[in-house]
Amino acid sequence: MPDELAVRTESIRKIYQSGDQSVAAVDGISFEVHKGEFSAIAGPSGSGKTTLLNLIGALDEVDEGRIWVDGTEITALGRGERADLRKHKIGFIFQSYNLIEVLSALENAEFILLLQGVDPAERQRRVRAIFERIGLDGLEDRRPHQLSGGQQQRVAIARAIATQPALILADEPTANLDSATGAALLDVMEELNRDLGTTFIFSTHDPRVMERATRLIRLVDGRIVEDH
Amino acid sequence: MSLAMAFRLGWRNLWRHPRRTLLTALAFSLGVFLLIISLGLGDGMHEKMIETGVRVGSGHVVIEPADARSTVDELHYLSADTAAAAERLLHQADLREMVRGVAPRLLASGLLSSANNSTGVQVVGAVPDRERGVTLLPEKIVEGTFLEETGRTPSTVIGSALANKLGVGLGSKVVLMTQAGSEIQSQLLRVRGIFSTGMEDVDLRLVSMRIEDLQLAIQRDGAVSHLAIFLDGSERTEEVRRLVAQRIERGFDGDPPSVLSWQEAMPELAQFIVIDDAGNYLFNGVLLFMVALGVLNTILMAVLERRREFSLLLAIGMRPFEIAAMVMAESFLLTGVGTIVGLVLGWSLHAYWAIHGLDFSGAMDQGLSVAGVSVDPIVYSYLYPGRIRWTLIFVAILGFAASLYPAVRAARTAPSEATQG
């Protein structure tokens, strides 16, 4: 896999059983994402967006095909190795924020650094810098329930970028936010993409995200029907 | 993830539902509390029974003729030389620090008569100075003194029930008829003391007199039936028995005397204690098992509620065993808090009852005796060494077992659940 590629998939399939029927959620998809891209995967509900994201993010396993992330073939990895890859190379942003309720905003954002074994001073330094950059200054000690939806999603972004991953996968990141908050959040992600060169792949059916994306991949029934 | 972080997260997770956590911890505390006081009262009652049994009987460890128990209708004796040689072995330094006292005894059966009545008795010939401080009778004298030499007529002490039956009191004369070889010997004795142990059989059947008077009466000069060895408590019985038996084995040519523990000398009492302990263990085990089910329920509920959180943690790179460790830390903290509270409360009540005792006389007004040993209605709590350590190990195992299934469930969460809306 060439160095400039963040992601490469080769004829990947993921099949789910629904009663007696087999449904291919992802049906033979091959595509490449270059480093520094700001891409969106769009499509109607059930088109396979989230499944594709899960496969690229090593959260799920393919039934057929191969996937590389930042030069590593993740389809050849075991469970533990996939966990390590997620910890070091991939950042996730989820639709429903998925912050840990019992941790403060700062602790949530530095959690992956803690798993990586980064020392406390360095963790704090990195996360405080990110908080300042994305407008969370002063909210470090708040618990998730004390933050608005937009603030929680910013903390999730801070958590995703704190480790400076090769790739950030964002699953419908603006779905639960009002338009102003969603736009502000996209500004933050665009800025990070531009300034740090972080690769983003979104799954979305939000037109605002599609407008901002530098590349749009449309899925229908688990297949790419449009890529530009 | 470090263990410290697992505990920090576990602790905070517990307080997501403070009421549920407190109720579960309280149930666990109650279980540990009941376990401690139940063990304390059980051990206290057993220790008291053992103490009473050995102090009125043949000591914690007894040295007796090898054939003493081979026939029930024939009395066997240690010669004066054998008894003296055995006693010398007990004066070795390592044994001396464990042994509180050694009392040579001579046993005989006889008929005790007064002007009014007569009855069969068990006669114990004792050395008064060796009995004081270690055996029960000198402490239980309610009238007179214990075998003091006060005149030409040999002294005896008898139980209060026997005194009533014979219609005698302090200073009365009684006649003891015993078998001396093939002849029957009579000896006039003066009652110099009356004891009351509360044990009906002892107070009615036991007669004590000076060993030299009994040796004279049965014409067994210098002979003793056994050497009763008394310790500070029953815990080191087996250690002392083993040491004494080794010394006796090495120190005697030919046919050495037997060395028995109180369990061997009083098998009915030992068996009762084993059965009673087994019942207590079963009851306490069931109780704590039920409490552990409560812990399992709480932790499992907490795990099922947080599937999304576990999937997130897996998604961001946590390993399944780290998730399991976090859940187990939560359970450990929950049971740990419950154990500490239960231990403090249980130990406090145990300490109080160890000093003041718990009076069961209302429930035992008819008296209770087991294997001829009376059960004191006032039970003083006592915990054998290691009880707390074993209690902690037991509850730790229970807590671990209760957390195992929830931990496995949490660890098996699919990371892809994090993206489900």
mmCIF file of C-alpha atoms in Angstrom, chain A residues 10-164:
data_model
loop_
_atom_site.group_PDB
_atom_site.id
_atom_site.type_symbol
_atom_site.label_atom_id
_atom_site.label_comp_id
_atom_site.label_asym_id
_atom_site.label_seq_id
_atom_site.Cartn_x
_atom_site.Cartn_y
_atom_site.Cartn_z
ATOM 1 C CA GLU A 10 -10.186 -4.401 -1.562
ATOM 2 C CA SER A 11 -13.513 -6.063 -2.412
ATOM 3 C CA ILE A 12 -14.776 -6.085 1.154
ATOM 4 C CA ARG A 13 -18.044 -7.764 2.040
ATOM 5 C CA LYS A 14 -19.960 -7.931 5.277
ATOM 6 C CA ILE A 15 -22.996 -10.161 5.430
ATOM 7 C CA TYR A 16 -25.602 -10.222 8.191
ATOM 8 C CA GLN A 17 -28.147 -12.946 8.729
ATOM 9 C CA SER A 18 -31.726 -11.756 9.061
ATOM 10 C CA GLY A 19 -33.842 -14.813 9.729
ATOM 11 C CA ASP A 20 -33.297 -17.133 6.791
ATOM 12 C CA GLN A 21 -32.026 -14.336 4.601
ATOM 13 C CA SER A 22 -28.478 -13.124 4.170
ATOM 14 C CA VAL A 23 -28.107 -9.388 3.726
ATOM 15 C CA ALA A 24 -24.878 -7.901 2.397
ATOM 16 C CA ALA A 25 -24.487 -4.659 4.339
ATOM 17 C CA VAL A 26 -21.234 -3.995 2.504
ATOM 18 C CA ASP A 27 -21.052 -5.686 -0.859
ATOM 19 C CA GLY A 28 -17.664 -5.798 -2.526
ATOM 20 C CA ILE A 29 -16.443 -2.261 -1.853
ATOM 21 C CA SER A 30 -12.991 -1.210 -3.009
ATOM 22 C CA PHE A 31 -11.746 2.313 -2.541
ATOM 23 C CA GLU A 32 -8.805 4.335 -1.295
ATOM 24 C CA VAL A 33 -8.570 7.385 0.965
ATOM 25 C CA HIS A 34 -5.463 9.555 0.752
ATOM 26 C CA LYS A 35 -3.850 11.055 3.803
ATOM 27 C CA GLY A 36 -5.285 14.457 4.643
ATOM 28 C CA GLU A 37 -8.618 13.859 2.909
ATOM 29 C CA PHE A 38 -11.841 15.208 4.390
ATOM 30 C CA SER A 39 -14.229 12.573 3.012
ATOM 31 C CA ALA A 40 -17.873 11.836 3.577
ATOM 32 C CA ILE A 41 -19.693 8.553 3.040
ATOM 33 C CA ALA A 42 -23.318 9.341 2.374
ATOM 34 C CA GLY A 43 -26.388 7.316 1.694
ATOM 35 C CA PRO A 44 -29.831 6.461 2.962
ATOM 36 C CA SER A 45 -30.459 4.490 6.141
ATOM 37 C CA GLY A 46 -29.402 0.859 5.697
ATOM 38 C CA SER A 47 -27.040 1.669 2.844
ATOM 39 C CA GLY A 48 -24.045 0.334 4.802
ATOM 40 C CA LYS A 49 -22.366 3.606 5.902
ATOM 41 C CA THR A 50 -21.893 2.679 9.533
ATOM 42 C CA THR A 51 -20.938 -0.918 8.706
ATOM 43 C CA LEU A 52 -18.246 0.343 6.314
ATOM 44 C CA LEU A 53 -16.965 2.699 8.992
ATOM 45 C CA ASN A 54 -16.939 -0.136 11.540
ATOM 46 C CA LEU A 55 -14.921 -2.314 9.164
ATOM 47 C CA ILE A 56 -12.394 0.420 8.390
ATOM 48 C CA GLY A 57 -12.165 1.210 12.110
ATOM 49 C CA ALA A 58 -11.459 -2.467 12.991
ATOM 50 C CA LEU A 59 -14.570 -2.507 15.162
ATOM 51 C CA ASP A 60 -15.974 -5.366 13.115
ATOM 52 C CA GLU A 61 -14.535 -8.062 10.881
ATOM 53 C CA VAL A 62 -15.038 -8.488 7.151
ATOM 54 C CA ASP A 63 -16.432 -11.688 5.701
ATOM 55 C CA GLU A 64 -14.443 -11.173 2.522
ATOM 56 C CA GLY A 65 -11.803 -8.793 1.237
ATOM 57 C CA ARG A 66 -8.902 -6.899 2.781
ATOM 58 C CA ILE A 67 -8.441 -3.522 4.450
ATOM 59 C CA TRP A 68 -5.297 -1.516 5.120
ATOM 60 C CA VAL A 69 -5.111 1.429 7.499
ATOM 61 C CA ASP A 70 -1.971 3.562 7.446
ATOM 62 C CA GLY A 71 -0.068 0.717 5.825
ATOM 63 C CA THR A 72 -1.256 -2.038 8.173
ATOM 64 C CA GLU A 73 -3.508 -4.790 6.878
ATOM 65 C CA ILE A 74 -6.104 -4.857 9.641
ATOM 66 C CA THR A 75 -7.963 -7.859 8.202
ATOM 67 C CA ALA A 76 -4.919 -9.981 9.078
ATOM 68 C CA LEU A 77 -4.833 -8.867 12.718
ATOM 69 C CA GLY A 78 -6.078 -10.652 15.818
ATOM 70 C CA ARG A 79 -8.477 -9.138 18.364
ATOM 71 C CA GLY A 80 -5.761 -7.716 20.597
ATOM 72 C CA GLU A 81 -3.762 -6.317 17.697
ATOM 73 C CA ARG A 82 -6.886 -4.639 16.335
ATOM 74 C CA ALA A 83 -7.417 -3.054 19.766
ATOM 75 C CA ASP A 84 -3.844 -1.759 19.685
ATOM 76 C CA LEU A 85 -4.330 -0.393 16.174
ATOM 77 C CA ARG A 86 -7.482 1.449 17.268
ATOM 78 C CA LYS A 87 -5.665 2.846 20.271
ATOM 79 C CA HIS A 88 -2.717 4.186 18.282
ATOM 80 C CA LYS A 89 -3.909 4.931 14.756
ATOM 81 C CA ILE A 90 -7.636 5.627 14.719
ATOM 82 C CA GLY A 91 -9.747 8.243 16.413
ATOM 83 C CA PHE A 92 -13.514 7.837 16.686
ATOM 84 C CA ILE A 93 -16.280 10.403 16.919
ATOM 85 C CA PHE A 94 -19.734 8.932 17.519
ATOM 86 C CA GLN A 95 -23.199 10.241 16.856
ATOM 87 C CA SER A 96 -24.172 10.035 20.520
ATOM 88 C CA TYR A 97 -20.839 11.413 21.823
ATOM 89 C CA ASN A 98 -20.131 8.309 23.949
ATOM 90 C CA LEU A 99 -18.339 10.081 26.740
ATOM 91 C CA ILE A 100 -17.701 8.283 30.016
ATOM 92 C CA GLU A 101 -20.180 9.661 32.514
ATOM 93 C CA VAL A 102 -17.990 9.338 35.586
ATOM 94 C CA LEU A 103 -15.035 11.191 34.070
ATOM 95 C CA SER A 104 -14.622 14.937 33.679
ATOM 96 C CA ALA A 105 -14.269 16.502 30.225
ATOM 97 C CA LEU A 106 -10.493 16.623 30.611
ATOM 98 C CA GLU A 107 -10.283 13.026 31.843
ATOM 99 C CA ASN A 108 -12.459 11.869 28.938
ATOM 100 C CA ALA A 109 -10.261 13.632 26.428
ATOM 101 C CA GLU A 110 -7.025 12.250 27.869
ATOM 102 C CA PHE A 111 -8.350 8.720 28.368
ATOM 103 C CA ILE A 112 -6.746 7.190 25.258
ATOM 104 C CA LEU A 113 -3.452 8.859 26.100
ATOM 105 C CA LEU A 114 -3.725 7.208 29.483
ATOM 106 C CA LEU A 115 -4.299 3.841 27.791
ATOM 107 C CA GLN A 116 -1.213 4.537 25.670
ATOM 108 C CA GLY A 117 0.796 5.092 28.835
ATOM 109 C CA VAL A 118 1.589 8.770 28.217
ATOM 110 C CA ASP A 119 2.703 10.427 31.438
ATOM 111 C CA PRO A 120 0.192 12.686 33.254
ATOM 112 C CA ALA A 121 1.980 15.996 32.620
ATOM 113 C CA GLU A 122 2.237 15.362 28.884
ATOM 114 C CA ARG A 123 -1.435 14.253 28.762
ATOM 115 C CA GLN A 124 -2.585 17.419 30.450
ATOM 116 C CA ARG A 125 -0.399 19.593 28.261
ATOM 117 C CA ARG A 126 -1.728 18.084 25.042
ATOM 118 C CA VAL A 127 -5.380 18.043 26.067
ATOM 119 C CA ARG A 128 -5.375 21.565 27.488
ATOM 120 C CA ALA A 129 -3.873 22.828 24.212
ATOM 121 C CA ILE A 130 -6.643 21.082 22.259
ATOM 122 C CA PHE A 131 -9.333 22.412 24.615
ATOM 123 C CA GLU A 132 -8.063 25.926 24.078
ATOM 124 C CA ARG A 133 -8.015 25.402 20.317
ATOM 125 C CA ILE A 134 -11.561 24.009 20.049
ATOM 126 C CA GLY A 135 -13.226 26.324 22.537
ATOM 127 C CA LEU A 136 -13.504 24.087 25.606
ATOM 128 C CA ASP A 137 -11.285 26.242 27.784
ATOM 129 C CA GLY A 138 -12.668 26.455 31.320
ATOM 130 C CA LEU A 139 -14.839 23.334 30.962
ATOM 131 C CA GLU A 140 -12.122 20.840 31.897
ATOM 132 C CA ASP A 141 -13.649 19.746 35.188
ATOM 133 C CA ARG A 142 -17.238 19.401 34.043
ATOM 134 C CA ARG A 143 -18.841 16.001 33.800
ATOM 135 C CA PRO A 144 -20.596 15.112 30.497
ATOM 136 C CA HIS A 145 -24.072 15.762 31.904
ATOM 137 C CA GLN A 146 -22.974 19.302 32.762
ATOM 138 C CA LEU A 147 -22.124 20.035 29.104
ATOM 139 C CA SER A 148 -24.348 20.856 26.129
ATOM 140 C CA GLY A 149 -24.567 18.461 23.164
ATOM 141 C CA GLY A 150 -22.147 20.587 21.138
ATOM 142 C CA GLN A 151 -19.677 20.766 24.023
ATOM 143 C CA GLN A 152 -19.868 17.003 24.535
ATOM 144 C CA GLN A 153 -19.158 16.407 20.855
ATOM 145 C CA ARG A 154 -16.180 18.783 21.082
ATOM 146 C CA VAL A 155 -14.845 16.732 23.991
ATOM 147 C CA ALA A 156 -15.300 13.628 21.802
ATOM 148 C CA ILE A 157 -13.297 15.385 19.060
ATOM 149 C CA ALA A 158 -10.620 16.327 21.581
ATOM 150 C CA ARG A 159 -10.439 12.668 22.656
ATOM 151 C CA ALA A 160 -10.191 11.537 19.024
ATOM 152 C CA ILE A 161 -7.381 13.922 18.054
ATOM 153 C CA ALA A 162 -5.425 13.893 21.342
ATOM 154 C CA THR A 163 -3.370 10.925 20.182
ATOM 155 C CA GLN A 164 -2.725 12.482 16.765
#
